[in-house]
Short mmCIF file of C-alpha atoms and ligand atoms in Angstrom, two decimals:
data_model
loop_
_atom_site.label_atom_id
_atom_site.label_comp_id
_atom_site.label_asym_id
_atom_site.label_seq_id
_atom_site.Cartn_x
_atom_site.Cartn_y
_atom_site.Cartn_z
CA MET A 1 0.00 0.00 0.00
CA THR A 2 1.18 3.51 -0.70
CA THR A 3 2.05 5.95 2.02
CA ASN A 4 0.97 9.46 1.16
CA THR A 5 3.15 10.88 3.88
CA GLN A 6 6.17 10.59 1.57
CA TRP A 7 4.50 12.21 -1.41
CA GLU A 8 3.12 15.61 -2.16
CA ALA A 9 0.50 16.33 -4.81
CA VAL A 10 0.72 19.41 -7.04
CA ILE A 11 -2.43 20.62 -8.75
CA GLY A 12 -3.26 23.38 -11.21
CA LEU A 13 -6.74 23.97 -12.62
CA GLU A 14 -7.93 25.29 -15.95
CA ILE A 15 -11.54 26.40 -15.61
CA HIS A 16 -13.80 27.20 -18.53
CA THR A 17 -16.54 29.63 -17.64
CA GLN A 18 -19.21 30.36 -20.18
CA LEU A 19 -19.75 34.11 -20.26
CA ALA A 20 -23.39 35.08 -19.87
CA THR A 21 -23.70 37.18 -23.01
CA LYS A 22 -26.89 37.19 -25.09
CA THR A 23 -25.07 36.47 -28.31
CA LYS A 24 -21.98 34.58 -29.39
CA ILE A 25 -18.46 35.92 -29.13
CA PHE A 26 -18.03 36.58 -32.86
CA SER A 27 -21.60 36.73 -34.17
CA GLY A 28 -25.15 37.78 -33.34
CA ALA A 29 -26.44 34.19 -32.95
CA SER A 30 -28.20 33.42 -29.68
CA THR A 31 -26.41 31.57 -26.86
CA THR A 32 -29.59 30.29 -25.17
CA TYR A 33 -29.19 26.74 -23.92
CA GLY A 34 -31.36 23.83 -25.01
CA ALA A 35 -32.63 24.93 -28.42
CA GLU A 36 -33.26 22.44 -31.26
CA PRO A 37 -29.90 21.33 -32.70
CA ASN A 38 -28.40 23.76 -35.20
CA THR A 39 -31.13 26.39 -34.91
CA GLN A 40 -28.54 28.77 -33.44
CA ALA A 41 -25.79 27.93 -35.87
CA CYS A 42 -25.32 30.98 -38.05
CA ILE A 43 -22.86 31.12 -40.95
CA ILE A 44 -20.11 32.23 -38.56
CA SER A 45 -20.79 29.29 -36.18
CA LEU A 46 -20.73 27.00 -39.21
CA GLY A 47 -17.39 28.39 -40.34
CA MET A 48 -18.49 29.16 -43.88
CA PRO A 49 -15.71 30.34 -46.17
CA GLY A 50 -15.40 34.08 -46.49
CA VAL A 51 -17.32 35.06 -43.35
CA LEU A 52 -15.75 37.45 -40.88
CA PRO A 53 -15.94 37.35 -37.08
CA VAL A 54 -16.89 40.51 -35.16
CA LEU A 55 -15.93 40.68 -31.49
CA ASN A 56 -18.75 40.90 -28.91
CA GLU A 57 -18.05 43.91 -26.68
CA ASP A 58 -19.93 42.39 -23.76
CA ALA A 59 -17.60 39.38 -23.66
CA VAL A 60 -14.63 41.74 -23.36
CA ARG A 61 -16.38 43.68 -20.64
CA LYS A 62 -17.12 40.53 -18.63
CA ALA A 63 -13.51 39.37 -18.92
CA VAL A 64 -12.33 42.74 -17.62
CA ILE A 65 -14.83 42.56 -14.73
CA PHE A 66 -13.37 39.19 -13.78
CA GLY A 67 -9.78 40.40 -14.02
CA THR A 68 -10.57 43.42 -11.86
CA ALA A 69 -12.20 41.24 -9.19
CA ILE A 70 -9.11 39.01 -8.84
CA ASN A 71 -6.72 41.98 -8.76
CA ALA A 72 -5.19 41.02 -12.06
CA GLU A 73 -3.41 43.14 -14.61
CA ILE A 74 -5.73 43.86 -17.52
CA ALA A 75 -3.77 43.84 -20.75
CA PRO A 76 -4.07 47.24 -22.43
CA TYR A 77 -3.60 45.38 -25.69
CA SER A 78 -4.45 41.76 -26.40
CA ILE A 79 -4.87 39.68 -29.53
CA PHE A 80 -6.74 36.62 -30.77
CA ALA A 81 -4.98 33.58 -32.15
CA ARG A 82 -6.01 30.56 -34.16
CA LYS A 83 -5.53 27.24 -32.42
CA ASN A 84 -5.52 24.70 -35.22
CA TYR A 85 -6.89 21.21 -34.84
CA PHE A 86 -9.28 18.95 -36.64
CA TYR A 87 -12.46 17.80 -35.00
CA PRO A 88 -15.95 17.25 -36.44
CA ASP A 89 -17.52 19.80 -34.09
CA LEU A 90 -15.05 22.48 -35.21
CA PRO A 91 -15.87 23.11 -38.87
CA LYS A 92 -13.36 25.95 -39.37
CA GLY A 93 -10.49 23.63 -38.47
CA TYR A 94 -9.32 26.08 -35.80
CA GLN A 95 -10.61 27.56 -32.58
CA ILE A 96 -10.27 31.29 -32.03
CA SER A 97 -8.54 31.74 -28.69
CA GLN A 98 -5.86 33.88 -27.10
CA PHE A 99 -2.33 32.65 -26.71
CA GLU A 100 0.54 35.07 -26.30
CA LEU A 101 -1.33 38.16 -25.18
CA PRO A 102 -4.37 37.15 -23.05
CA ILE A 103 -6.75 39.85 -21.86
CA VAL A 104 -6.31 39.04 -18.14
CA GLY A 105 -2.84 38.57 -16.63
CA LYS A 106 -1.66 37.50 -13.20
CA GLY A 107 -4.07 37.75 -10.30
CA PHE A 108 -5.05 35.74 -7.24
CA LEU A 109 -7.84 34.25 -5.19
CA ASP A 110 -7.77 33.49 -1.45
CA ILE A 111 -9.27 30.18 -0.35
CA GLU A 112 -9.99 28.83 3.10
CA VAL A 113 -9.25 25.22 3.99
CA ASP A 114 -9.47 23.86 7.54
CA GLY A 115 -9.67 27.37 8.94
CA GLU A 116 -6.49 28.51 7.15
CA THR A 117 -6.34 31.05 4.36
CA LYS A 118 -4.20 30.26 1.34
CA ARG A 119 -3.53 32.43 -1.70
CA ILE A 120 -3.85 30.71 -5.08
CA GLY A 121 -2.28 32.43 -8.05
CA VAL A 122 -4.16 32.88 -11.30
CA THR A 123 -1.71 32.78 -14.18
CA ARG A 124 -4.01 34.23 -16.83
CA ALA A 125 -7.55 34.25 -18.17
CA HIS A 126 -8.21 34.37 -21.86
CA LEU A 127 -11.19 34.72 -24.15
CA GLU A 128 -12.05 32.01 -26.62
CA GLU A 129 -14.93 30.45 -28.49
CA ASP A 130 -16.51 27.12 -27.51
CA ALA A 131 -16.76 24.27 -30.02
CA GLY A 132 -19.95 22.44 -31.05
CA LYS A 133 -21.16 19.16 -29.66
CA SER A 134 -20.99 15.65 -31.08
CA LEU A 135 -24.17 13.68 -30.43
CA HIS A 136 -23.80 9.94 -30.15
CA GLU A 137 -27.26 8.95 -28.99
CA ASN A 138 -30.05 8.09 -31.47
CA PHE A 139 -27.76 8.13 -34.48
CA HIS A 140 -27.31 4.37 -34.96
CA GLY A 141 -23.66 4.03 -35.78
CA SER A 142 -23.13 7.57 -36.98
CA THR A 143 -22.55 10.81 -35.09
CA GLY A 144 -24.71 13.92 -35.12
CA ILE A 145 -23.19 17.38 -34.90
CA ASP A 146 -24.94 20.25 -33.09
CA LEU A 147 -23.27 23.60 -33.67
CA ASN A 148 -25.52 25.65 -31.37
CA ARG A 149 -22.75 25.89 -28.80
CA ALA A 150 -20.06 26.72 -31.37
CA GLY A 151 -18.93 30.29 -30.80
CA THR A 152 -20.28 30.62 -27.27
CA PRO A 153 -17.88 32.91 -25.37
CA LEU A 154 -15.64 31.26 -22.81
CA LEU A 155 -13.22 32.71 -20.34
CA GLU A 156 -10.55 30.12 -19.60
CA ILE A 157 -9.08 30.76 -16.17
CA VAL A 158 -5.69 29.13 -15.64
CA SER A 159 -4.32 28.75 -12.12
CA GLU A 160 -0.75 28.44 -10.95
CA PRO A 161 0.17 24.93 -9.74
CA ASP A 162 -0.40 26.16 -6.19
CA MET A 163 -2.78 23.57 -4.79
CA ARG A 164 -1.53 20.62 -2.76
CA SER A 165 -4.64 18.49 -2.24
CA ALA A 166 -7.97 17.68 -3.85
CA LYS A 167 -9.62 19.56 -1.00
CA GLU A 168 -7.72 22.75 -1.87
CA ALA A 169 -8.61 22.31 -5.53
CA VAL A 170 -12.30 22.01 -4.70
CA ALA A 171 -12.13 25.03 -2.40
CA TYR A 172 -10.56 27.05 -5.21
CA MET A 173 -13.11 25.87 -7.74
CA LYS A 174 -16.01 26.69 -5.40
CA LYS A 175 -14.57 30.11 -4.67
CA LEU A 176 -14.27 30.85 -8.35
CA HIS A 177 -17.78 29.55 -8.98
CA GLU A 178 -19.18 31.82 -6.28
CA LEU A 179 -17.21 34.77 -7.65
CA VAL A 180 -18.36 34.51 -11.28
CA ARG A 181 -21.97 34.29 -10.13
CA TYR A 182 -21.55 37.29 -7.84
CA LEU A 183 -20.09 39.22 -10.75
CA GLU A 184 -22.98 38.01 -12.91
CA ILE A 185 -20.60 37.15 -15.73
CA CYS A 186 -21.53 33.42 -15.81
CA ASP A 187 -24.68 31.58 -14.75
CA GLY A 188 -22.55 28.87 -13.12
CA ASN A 189 -24.84 26.08 -14.30
CA MET A 190 -22.57 23.06 -14.14
CA GLN A 191 -25.05 20.52 -15.57
CA GLU A 192 -25.35 22.63 -18.70
CA GLY A 193 -21.56 22.93 -18.90
CA SER A 194 -21.36 26.66 -18.12
CA PHE A 195 -18.57 26.02 -15.61
CA ARG A 196 -16.20 23.09 -16.19
CA CYS A 197 -12.77 22.12 -15.06
CA ASP A 198 -9.60 20.46 -16.36
CA ALA A 199 -7.37 19.32 -13.50
CA ASN A 200 -3.60 19.02 -13.89
CA VAL A 201 -2.14 16.64 -11.33
CA SER A 202 1.41 15.55 -10.50
CA VAL A 203 3.16 14.11 -7.47
CA ARG A 204 6.67 14.55 -6.10
CA PRO A 205 8.59 13.20 -3.12
CA LYS A 206 8.08 15.55 -0.15
CA GLY A 207 10.88 18.08 -0.01
CA GLN A 208 11.74 17.92 -3.72
CA ALA A 209 11.78 21.31 -5.40
CA GLU A 210 11.00 20.29 -8.99
CA PHE A 211 7.53 19.29 -10.03
CA GLY A 212 6.79 15.80 -11.26
CA THR A 213 5.31 15.03 -14.68
CA ARG A 214 1.62 15.91 -14.79
CA ALA A 215 -1.44 14.32 -16.25
CA GLU A 216 -4.44 16.43 -17.21
CA ILE A 217 -7.94 15.20 -16.44
CA LYS A 218 -10.42 16.74 -18.86
CA ASN A 219 -13.86 18.23 -18.47
CA ILE A 220 -15.01 17.49 -14.97
CA ASN A 221 -18.32 19.17 -14.28
CA SER A 222 -19.07 18.69 -10.59
CA PHE A 223 -17.28 19.55 -7.35
CA LYS A 224 -17.72 16.00 -6.12
CA PHE A 225 -16.15 14.49 -9.23
CA VAL A 226 -13.23 16.94 -9.17
CA GLU A 227 -12.37 15.78 -5.67
CA LYS A 228 -12.74 12.10 -6.54
CA ALA A 229 -10.92 12.34 -9.85
CA ILE A 230 -7.94 14.17 -8.32
CA ASN A 231 -7.67 11.82 -5.36
CA HIS A 232 -7.86 8.86 -7.67
CA GLU A 233 -5.20 10.30 -9.95
CA ILE A 234 -2.84 11.05 -7.04
CA GLU A 235 -3.13 7.43 -5.86
CA ARG A 236 -2.56 6.11 -9.37
CA GLN A 237 0.59 8.15 -9.88
CA ILE A 238 2.07 7.24 -6.49
CA GLU A 239 1.46 3.56 -7.06
CA LEU A 240 2.87 3.74 -10.55
CA ILE A 241 6.09 5.40 -9.39
CA GLU A 242 6.48 3.13 -6.37
CA ASP A 243 6.16 0.15 -8.70
CA GLY A 244 9.08 1.48 -10.71
CA GLY A 245 7.03 3.12 -13.48
CA LYS A 246 6.96 6.67 -14.82
CA VAL A 247 4.08 9.11 -15.18
CA VAL A 248 3.67 10.15 -18.79
CA GLN A 249 2.33 13.55 -19.73
CA GLU A 250 -1.09 12.82 -21.14
CA THR A 251 -4.75 13.75 -21.16
CA ARG A 252 -6.99 11.48 -19.14
CA LEU A 253 -10.75 11.12 -18.76
CA TYR A 254 -12.52 10.62 -15.46
CA ASP A 255 -15.13 7.87 -15.42
CA SER A 256 -17.49 8.70 -12.57
CA VAL A 257 -19.23 5.33 -12.74
CA LYS A 258 -16.04 3.31 -12.25
CA ASP A 259 -14.38 6.12 -10.22
CA GLU A 260 -11.16 5.93 -12.23
CA THR A 261 -9.26 7.97 -14.80
CA ARG A 262 -8.09 6.51 -18.08
CA SER A 263 -5.82 7.65 -20.83
CA MET A 264 -7.44 9.55 -23.68
CA ARG A 265 -4.48 10.78 -25.71
CA SER A 266 -0.88 11.75 -25.23
CA LYS A 267 -0.58 15.42 -24.38
CA GLU A 268 -0.18 17.74 -27.31
CA GLU A 269 2.31 20.57 -27.06
CA ALA A 270 1.46 24.16 -27.84
CA ASN A 271 3.40 23.92 -31.11
CA ASP A 272 1.15 21.05 -32.28
CA TYR A 273 -1.60 23.65 -32.52
CA ARG A 274 0.35 25.97 -34.83
CA TYR A 275 -0.96 29.03 -33.01
CA PHE A 276 -0.80 32.22 -35.00
CA PRO A 277 -2.50 35.62 -34.73
CA ASP A 278 -5.96 35.61 -36.33
CA PRO A 279 -5.76 37.98 -39.31
CA ASP A 280 -9.56 38.45 -39.29
CA LEU A 281 -9.67 40.13 -35.88
CA LEU A 282 -8.32 43.45 -34.73
CA PRO A 283 -6.33 43.71 -31.50
CA VAL A 284 -8.37 44.52 -28.38
CA PHE A 285 -7.58 47.77 -26.62
CA VAL A 286 -8.91 48.23 -23.10
CA SER A 287 -8.90 51.89 -22.18
CA GLU A 288 -8.18 53.35 -18.74
CA GLU A 289 -11.70 54.81 -18.78
CA LEU A 290 -13.26 51.37 -19.21
CA LYS A 291 -11.05 49.90 -16.50
CA ASN A 292 -11.94 52.69 -14.09
CA GLU A 293 -15.62 52.53 -14.90
CA ILE A 294 -15.67 48.77 -14.26
CA ARG A 295 -13.66 49.08 -11.08
CA SER A 296 -16.03 51.66 -9.62
CA ASN A 297 -19.11 49.64 -10.53
CA LEU A 298 -17.86 46.30 -9.24
CA PRO A 299 -20.48 44.75 -6.93
CA GLU A 300 -19.66 44.05 -3.32
CA LEU A 301 -17.65 40.81 -3.35
CA PRO A 302 -18.38 37.76 -1.16
CA GLU A 303 -15.59 38.40 1.33
CA ALA A 304 -16.50 42.03 1.96
CA LYS A 305 -20.16 41.10 2.25
CA LYS A 306 -19.37 38.42 4.81
CA VAL A 307 -17.43 40.86 6.97
CA ARG A 308 -20.24 43.40 6.72
CA PHE A 309 -22.87 40.78 7.65
CA LYS A 310 -20.86 39.89 10.75
CA THR A 311 -20.53 43.48 11.92
CA ASP A 312 -23.81 45.01 10.77
CA TYR A 313 -26.09 42.09 11.54
CA LYS A 314 -24.14 40.50 14.41
CA LEU A 315 -24.07 37.13 12.64
CA ASN A 316 -21.63 34.41 13.58
CA ASP A 317 -19.14 33.14 11.02
CA GLU A 318 -21.24 30.15 10.02
CA ALA A 319 -24.43 32.10 9.37
CA ALA A 320 -22.52 34.85 7.53
CA THR A 321 -20.82 32.24 5.35
CA ILE A 322 -24.08 30.53 4.42
CA LEU A 323 -25.98 33.74 3.78
CA THR A 324 -23.27 35.20 1.54
CA SER A 325 -22.78 31.97 -0.40
CA SER A 326 -24.85 33.48 -3.17
CA ARG A 327 -25.71 37.02 -4.03
CA ASP A 328 -29.41 36.14 -4.27
CA LEU A 329 -29.52 34.55 -0.83
CA ALA A 330 -27.69 37.53 0.66
CA SER A 331 -30.14 40.01 -0.77
CA TYR A 332 -33.09 37.87 0.32
CA PHE A 333 -31.75 38.01 3.87
CA GLU A 334 -31.23 41.76 3.73
CA ASN A 335 -34.76 42.27 2.39
CA VAL A 336 -36.20 40.16 5.21
CA VAL A 337 -34.31 42.12 7.85
CA LYS A 338 -35.45 45.41 6.36
CA ALA A 339 -39.11 44.39 6.14
CA ALA A 340 -39.29 42.54 9.48
CA ASN A 341 -37.53 45.37 11.27
CA CYS A 342 -36.49 43.07 14.12
CA ASP A 343 -33.59 40.99 15.40
CA SER A 344 -31.37 40.17 12.40
CA VAL A 345 -30.05 37.01 14.06
CA LEU A 346 -33.60 35.69 14.38
CA CYS A 347 -34.11 36.39 10.64
CA ALA A 348 -30.84 34.59 9.84
CA ASN A 349 -31.77 31.57 11.97
CA TRP A 350 -35.10 31.09 10.24
CA ILE A 351 -33.63 31.52 6.77
CA THR A 352 -30.70 29.15 7.31
CA GLY A 353 -32.96 26.76 9.23
CA GLU A 354 -36.57 26.25 8.20
CA LEU A 355 -36.46 27.97 4.82
CA SER A 356 -33.18 26.46 3.59
CA ALA A 357 -34.32 22.99 4.61
CA ALA A 358 -37.59 23.38 2.70
CA LEU A 359 -35.79 24.74 -0.36
CA ASN A 360 -33.38 21.81 -0.25
CA ARG A 361 -36.18 19.30 -0.02
CA ALA A 362 -37.93 20.87 -3.00
CA ASP A 363 -34.61 21.31 -4.83
CA LEU A 364 -35.27 25.03 -5.32
CA GLU A 365 -32.97 28.02 -5.49
CA ILE A 366 -33.77 30.98 -3.25
CA THR A 367 -34.97 32.93 -6.29
CA MET A 368 -37.67 30.28 -6.78
CA SER A 369 -38.79 30.29 -3.14
CA PRO A 370 -42.59 30.09 -2.81
CA ILE A 371 -42.24 32.52 0.12
CA ASN A 372 -40.84 35.86 -0.94
CA ALA A 373 -38.81 38.04 1.41
CA GLU A 374 -41.78 40.22 2.38
CA ARG A 375 -44.01 37.30 3.41
CA PHE A 376 -41.15 35.65 5.22
CA ALA A 377 -40.48 38.87 7.10
CA GLY A 378 -44.11 38.82 8.27
CA LEU A 379 -43.49 35.47 9.94
CA VAL A 380 -40.31 36.53 11.70
CA ALA A 381 -41.89 39.76 12.88
CA ARG A 382 -44.72 37.88 14.65
CA LEU A 383 -42.21 35.55 16.25
CA SER A 384 -40.13 38.45 17.38
CA ASP A 385 -43.03 40.30 19.05
CA ASP A 386 -44.22 37.07 20.71
CA THR A 387 -47.51 36.90 18.82
CA ILE A 388 -46.63 33.29 18.04
CA SER A 389 -44.26 30.73 19.55
CA GLY A 390 -41.50 28.96 17.64
CA LYS A 391 -43.60 25.86 17.44
CA ILE A 392 -46.59 27.67 15.94
CA ALA A 393 -44.23 29.54 13.61
CA LYS A 394 -43.40 26.21 11.98
CA GLN A 395 -47.11 25.69 11.27
CA VAL A 396 -47.42 29.21 9.88
CA PHE A 397 -44.36 28.50 7.75
CA GLU A 398 -46.13 25.50 6.18
CA PHE A 399 -49.17 27.64 5.31
CA LEU A 400 -46.91 30.33 3.85
CA TRP A 401 -45.07 27.74 1.79
CA ASN A 402 -48.25 26.19 0.40
CA GLY A 403 -50.40 29.28 0.00
CA THR A 404 -50.44 32.95 -0.83
CA GLU A 405 -51.71 34.60 2.38
CA SER A 406 -49.55 36.72 4.63
CA ALA A 407 -48.41 35.47 8.04
CA ASP A 408 -50.86 37.85 9.74
CA GLU A 409 -53.76 36.56 7.68
CA ILE A 410 -52.84 32.96 8.51
CA ILE A 411 -52.46 33.65 12.22
CA GLU A 412 -55.80 35.44 12.30
CA ALA A 413 -57.74 32.92 10.20
CA LYS A 414 -56.44 29.86 12.04
CA GLY A 415 -56.53 31.45 15.50
CA LEU A 416 -52.88 30.78 16.14
CA LYS A 417 -52.16 33.77 18.36
CA GLN A 418 -50.15 32.92 21.39
CA ILE A 419 -52.14 33.03 24.65
CA THR A 420 -50.36 35.21 27.17
CA ASP A 421 -53.42 35.94 29.27
CA THR A 422 -52.36 34.57 32.67
CA GLY A 423 -55.94 33.94 33.78
CA ALA A 424 -56.60 31.63 30.85
CA ILE A 425 -53.32 29.77 31.36
CA GLU A 426 -53.96 29.43 35.10
CA ALA A 427 -57.39 27.89 34.55
CA ILE A 428 -55.97 25.24 32.25
CA ILE A 429 -53.12 24.47 34.64
CA ASP A 430 -55.57 24.01 37.51
CA THR A 431 -57.61 21.46 35.56
CA ILE A 432 -54.48 19.53 34.58
CA LEU A 433 -53.07 19.50 38.10
CA ALA A 434 -56.39 18.24 39.44
CA ALA A 435 -56.48 15.43 36.88
CA ASN A 436 -52.89 14.36 37.59
CA GLU A 437 -52.50 14.45 41.36
CA LYS A 438 -50.21 11.43 41.46
CA GLN A 439 -47.71 13.03 39.07
CA ALA A 440 -47.88 16.30 40.99
CA GLN A 441 -46.97 14.46 44.17
CA GLN A 442 -44.06 12.73 42.41
CA TYR A 443 -42.73 16.13 41.40
CA ARG A 444 -43.05 17.46 44.93
CA ASP A 445 -41.22 14.35 46.16
CA GLY A 446 -38.25 15.32 44.07
CA ASN A 447 -38.87 13.82 40.63
CA GLU A 448 -37.89 16.88 38.59
CA LYS A 449 -38.66 15.18 35.29
CA MET A 450 -42.34 15.48 36.06
CA PHE A 451 -42.10 19.20 35.34
CA GLY A 452 -41.61 18.51 31.65
CA PHE A 453 -44.61 16.22 31.71
CA PHE A 454 -46.80 19.06 32.97
CA VAL A 455 -45.44 21.59 30.46
CA GLY A 456 -46.26 19.09 27.73
CA GLN A 457 -49.80 18.54 29.03
CA VAL A 458 -50.52 22.26 29.25
CA MET A 459 -49.08 22.94 25.79
CA LYS A 460 -51.17 20.13 24.39
CA ALA A 461 -54.33 21.45 26.04
CA MET A 462 -53.56 24.91 24.61
CA GLN A 463 -52.77 23.49 21.16
CA GLY A 464 -49.26 24.90 21.30
CA LYS A 465 -50.51 28.45 21.70
CA GLY A 466 -49.57 29.00 25.31
CA ASN A 467 -46.70 31.35 25.99
CA PRO A 468 -43.94 28.99 27.20
CA ALA A 469 -42.37 31.47 29.64
CA GLU A 470 -45.74 32.21 31.23
CA ILE A 471 -46.63 28.51 31.50
CA ASN A 472 -43.33 27.76 33.21
CA LYS A 473 -43.77 30.55 35.68
CA ILE A 474 -47.31 29.62 36.72
CA LEU A 475 -46.55 25.90 36.87
CA LYS A 476 -43.53 26.49 39.10
CA ALA A 477 -45.62 28.57 41.46
CA LYS A 478 -48.46 26.06 41.64
CA LEU A 479 -46.26 22.99 42.05
CA THR A 480 -44.34 24.13 45.10
P1 ADP B 1 -1.16 23.61 -21.20
O1 ADP B 1 -1.59 24.86 -21.85
O2 ADP B 1 -0.33 22.74 -22.06
O3 ADP B 1 -2.27 22.83 -20.58
P2 ADP B 1 0.07 25.16 -19.06
O4 ADP B 1 1.53 25.36 -18.82
O5 ADP B 1 -0.71 26.32 -19.48
O6 ADP B 1 -0.12 23.96 -20.03
O7 ADP B 1 -0.51 24.62 -17.70
C1 ADP B 1 -1.78 24.21 -17.57
C2 ADP B 1 -2.10 23.99 -16.11
O8 ADP B 1 -1.25 22.98 -15.56
C3 ADP B 1 -1.89 25.20 -15.22
O9 ADP B 1 -3.03 25.31 -14.40
C4 ADP B 1 -0.68 24.87 -14.38
O10 ADP B 1 -0.77 25.41 -13.11
C5 ADP B 1 -0.73 23.36 -14.32
N1 ADP B 1 0.57 22.71 -14.16
C6 ADP B 1 1.71 22.98 -14.81
N2 ADP B 1 2.70 22.13 -14.41
C7 ADP B 1 2.16 21.31 -13.48
C8 ADP B 1 2.66 20.21 -12.70
N3 ADP B 1 3.90 19.77 -12.82
N4 ADP B 1 1.79 19.60 -11.86
C9 ADP B 1 0.51 20.00 -11.75
N5 ADP B 1 0.00 21.02 -12.46
C10 ADP B 1 0.80 21.67 -13.31
MG1 MG B 2 -4.34 22.56 -20.69
#
């Protein structure tokens, strides 16, 4: 068996993010996902002879937004290059990408693993066009080609080989995923392929300065698979070397069903692609004005928001982390606090508790929540002013989830108001004590557990509407 204590893994990720532009990077064809095959394949996507690409300004803008957010240098001047290779889903015979002068240069991203912060370098991020898709199902021995995706703008984000475990790689990938959604430059939909990852993995004996030979695992589209694929690949390389073999530089595929990686092709070198500047496209100039305008309009980023949530709303680290995990969830929370006008921690508890659990069960994003922020605020407000107890609030929550009324309407219609009237509570307690004399005696003889029994009986008799503090107080007095 291998001993990982003698080996260190080195990982670098290349992440393809699909930029959320309305149209393709070099044409006016739509980028909407899921259309009938080839209905969004214009003459540019098809690579017809004689057609000319025109750069989409919004793709450039989104790349600059990303670069600004990771503190990267934005190239004042960048160019597009042709990356030549033959594949059926690439009719031009080359992909338009950036090679020598990418639009985004060196930047960084801080990740947190096991309570420690680590800085991961971003080498570069470049603009390129996506290829089409080969369809193997329903074609009976032949392959269908769908060019709807051809020409969709991608930003390929290349990291430094700074990660040392699958866990760090996943943390980096999640951080990046969160960031691009915050910036609203990518929808982050991993099932649809809007955010996918190639993982470069090598191992070296601990203490060795040089890197080992790497293998690249292509196109992994879930956080879970990235972790599994990398861990599997680390094991494979260690075993191979310990058995006297050598890692070869190659491209591998991860098979999630078998949980293994297998060789796809030997790694091509940059010169195999015969990169050269695309003569059809002008260089891209990013002006100081554009850079400044983008910098001053950058939305509040996750880290800053988290700090603000902790100070302004008195949230603990866990709640602040959850509530800032997406921009939509964060604004939902802020809208609830504003509308409920009460304890922000109580709002946070009910959002991260009851609401998140229900959304999870229904597999819904916060934006699809059947309870909008205003109605949810109505619930928390009534909890906060003691109109209802926590227990009743869960019932009200169910009605809110399944209906359209406000919390106040539900409380009124169902008669769920908490009873704080001491006279009413006292009368019920008297009846219960009279009916349970034996248990009352047991309590007086020192069996403290009996107290809970009585609280339960009273609550039951009051259908959960009794004010718990009041019930406790009166019971205590009557039982001594
Ligand atoms: P290519 O374009 O051929 O894929 P790059 O030099 O651009 O090669 O590197 C691609 C990725 O591989 C980068 O994320 C980089 O950090 C990572 N990488 C480079 N060398 C190693 C190595 N020895 N082990 C692990 N990752 C590496
Ligand atoms: Mg690569």
